CSV table of C-alpha atoms in Angstrom, one decimal:
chain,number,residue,atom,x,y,z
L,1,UNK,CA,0.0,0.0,0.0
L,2,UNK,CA,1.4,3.0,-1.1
L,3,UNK,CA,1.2,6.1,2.0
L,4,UNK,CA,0.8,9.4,1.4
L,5,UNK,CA,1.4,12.0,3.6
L,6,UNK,CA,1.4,15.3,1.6
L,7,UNK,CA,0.6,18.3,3.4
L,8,UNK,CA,-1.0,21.2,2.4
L,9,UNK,CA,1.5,23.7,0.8
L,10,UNK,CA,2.6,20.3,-0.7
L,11,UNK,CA,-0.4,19.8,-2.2
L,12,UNK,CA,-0.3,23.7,-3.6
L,13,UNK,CA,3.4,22.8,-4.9
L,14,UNK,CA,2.2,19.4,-6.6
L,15,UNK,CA,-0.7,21.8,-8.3
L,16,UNK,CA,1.0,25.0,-9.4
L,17,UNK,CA,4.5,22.3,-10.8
L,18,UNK,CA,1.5,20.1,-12.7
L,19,UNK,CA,-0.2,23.3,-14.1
L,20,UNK,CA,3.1,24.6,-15.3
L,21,UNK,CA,4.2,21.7,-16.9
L,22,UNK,CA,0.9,20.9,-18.6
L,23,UNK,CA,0.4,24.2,-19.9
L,24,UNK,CA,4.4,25.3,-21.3
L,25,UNK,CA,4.6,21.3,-22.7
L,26,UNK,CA,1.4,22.2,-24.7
L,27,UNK,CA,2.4,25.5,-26.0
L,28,UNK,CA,6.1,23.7,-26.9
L,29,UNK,CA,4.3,20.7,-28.7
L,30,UNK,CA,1.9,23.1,-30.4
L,31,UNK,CA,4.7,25.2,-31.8
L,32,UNK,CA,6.9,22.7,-32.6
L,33,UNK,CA,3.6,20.6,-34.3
L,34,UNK,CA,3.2,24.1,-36.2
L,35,UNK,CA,6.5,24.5,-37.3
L,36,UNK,CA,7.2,21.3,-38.7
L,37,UNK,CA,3.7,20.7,-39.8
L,38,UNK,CA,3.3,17.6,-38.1
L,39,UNK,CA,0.5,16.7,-35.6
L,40,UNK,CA,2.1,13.7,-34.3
L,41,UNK,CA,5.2,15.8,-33.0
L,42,UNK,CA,2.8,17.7,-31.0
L,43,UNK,CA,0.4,14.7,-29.2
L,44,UNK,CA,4.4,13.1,-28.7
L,45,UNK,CA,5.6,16.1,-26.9
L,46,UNK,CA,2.2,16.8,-24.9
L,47,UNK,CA,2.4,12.9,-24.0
L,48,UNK,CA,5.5,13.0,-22.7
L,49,UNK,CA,5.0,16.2,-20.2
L,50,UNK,CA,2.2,13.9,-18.9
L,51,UNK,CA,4.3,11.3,-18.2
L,52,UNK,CA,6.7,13.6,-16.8
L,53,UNK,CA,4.1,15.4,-14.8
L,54,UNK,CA,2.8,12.1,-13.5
L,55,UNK,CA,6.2,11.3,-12.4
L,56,UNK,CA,6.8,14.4,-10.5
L,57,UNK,CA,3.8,15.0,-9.0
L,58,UNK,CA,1.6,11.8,-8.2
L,59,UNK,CA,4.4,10.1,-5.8
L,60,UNK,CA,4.6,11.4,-2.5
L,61,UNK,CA,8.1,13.1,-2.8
L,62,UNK,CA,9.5,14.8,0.7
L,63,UNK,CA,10.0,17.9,-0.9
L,64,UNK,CA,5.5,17.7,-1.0
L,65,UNK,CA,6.4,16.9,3.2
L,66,UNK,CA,8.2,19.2,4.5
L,67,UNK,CA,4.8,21.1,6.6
L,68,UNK,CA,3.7,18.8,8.8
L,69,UNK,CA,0.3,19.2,10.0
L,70,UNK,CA,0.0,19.0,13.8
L,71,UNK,CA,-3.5,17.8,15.1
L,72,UNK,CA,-5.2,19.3,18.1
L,73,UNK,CA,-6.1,16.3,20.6
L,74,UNK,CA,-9.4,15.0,20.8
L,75,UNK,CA,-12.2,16.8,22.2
L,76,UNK,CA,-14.4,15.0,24.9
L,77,UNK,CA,-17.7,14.1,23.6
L,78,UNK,CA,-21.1,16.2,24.5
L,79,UNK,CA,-22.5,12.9,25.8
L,80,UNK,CA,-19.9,11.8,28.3
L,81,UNK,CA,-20.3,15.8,29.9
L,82,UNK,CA,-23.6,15.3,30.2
L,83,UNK,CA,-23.7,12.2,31.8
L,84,UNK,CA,-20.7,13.2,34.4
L,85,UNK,CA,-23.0,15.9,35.3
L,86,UNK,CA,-25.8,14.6,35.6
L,87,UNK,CA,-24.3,11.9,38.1
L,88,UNK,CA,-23.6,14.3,40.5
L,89,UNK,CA,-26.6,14.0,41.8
L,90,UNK,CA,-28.4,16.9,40.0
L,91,UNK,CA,-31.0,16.2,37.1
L,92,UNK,CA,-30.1,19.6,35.6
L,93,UNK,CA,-27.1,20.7,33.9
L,94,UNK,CA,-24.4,22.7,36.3
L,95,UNK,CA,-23.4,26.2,34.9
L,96,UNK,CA,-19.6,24.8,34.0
L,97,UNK,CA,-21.2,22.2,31.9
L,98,UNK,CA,-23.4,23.8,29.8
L,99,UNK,CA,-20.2,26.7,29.7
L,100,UNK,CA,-18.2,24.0,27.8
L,101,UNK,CA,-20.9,22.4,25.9
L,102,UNK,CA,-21.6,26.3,24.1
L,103,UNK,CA,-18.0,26.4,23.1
L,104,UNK,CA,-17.8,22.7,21.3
């Protein structure tokens, strides 16, 4: 199983080298294909910044790694609150309960 791992100004990179690729390859093939007056030089040139895109972008490359995200820890769930309250020996909510619940 292949991992992936890219962050998100990894994912931006992976984007903005694709989109330059794609788009100077086509203009490239298209003049060249003009030039020489042959279609096939064009769809050849095109396919091979593809392939060439493909292979730079689609792996997961550490250079699309190096902003980790860093999670924020799990937040304790509404239900378990109100049950821990509620066991307290009061059927109605405390003040500091329903204080967290309105910021969750």
């Amino acid at each position: 199983m292949i991992v992936g791992g890219v962050d998100f100004k990894g994912q931006a990179l992976a984007e903005k080298l694709y989109r330059v690729l794609m788009i100077s390859l086509a203009a490239i093939g298209f003049v060249v294909g003009y030039v020489s007056d042959r279609f096939l030089y064009s769809f050849i040139i095109f396919a091979v910044g593809v392939q060439l895109a493909l292979i730079l972008v689609v792996p997961a490359w550490p250079i699309y790694k190096r902003h980790s995200v860093t999670w924020r820890e799990e937040l304790p769930e509404e239900d378990e609150q109100l049950s821990e309250s509620t066991t307290e020996g009061s059927t109605s909510l405390s003040s500091e309960a329903i204080k967290k619940s309105k910021f969750l």
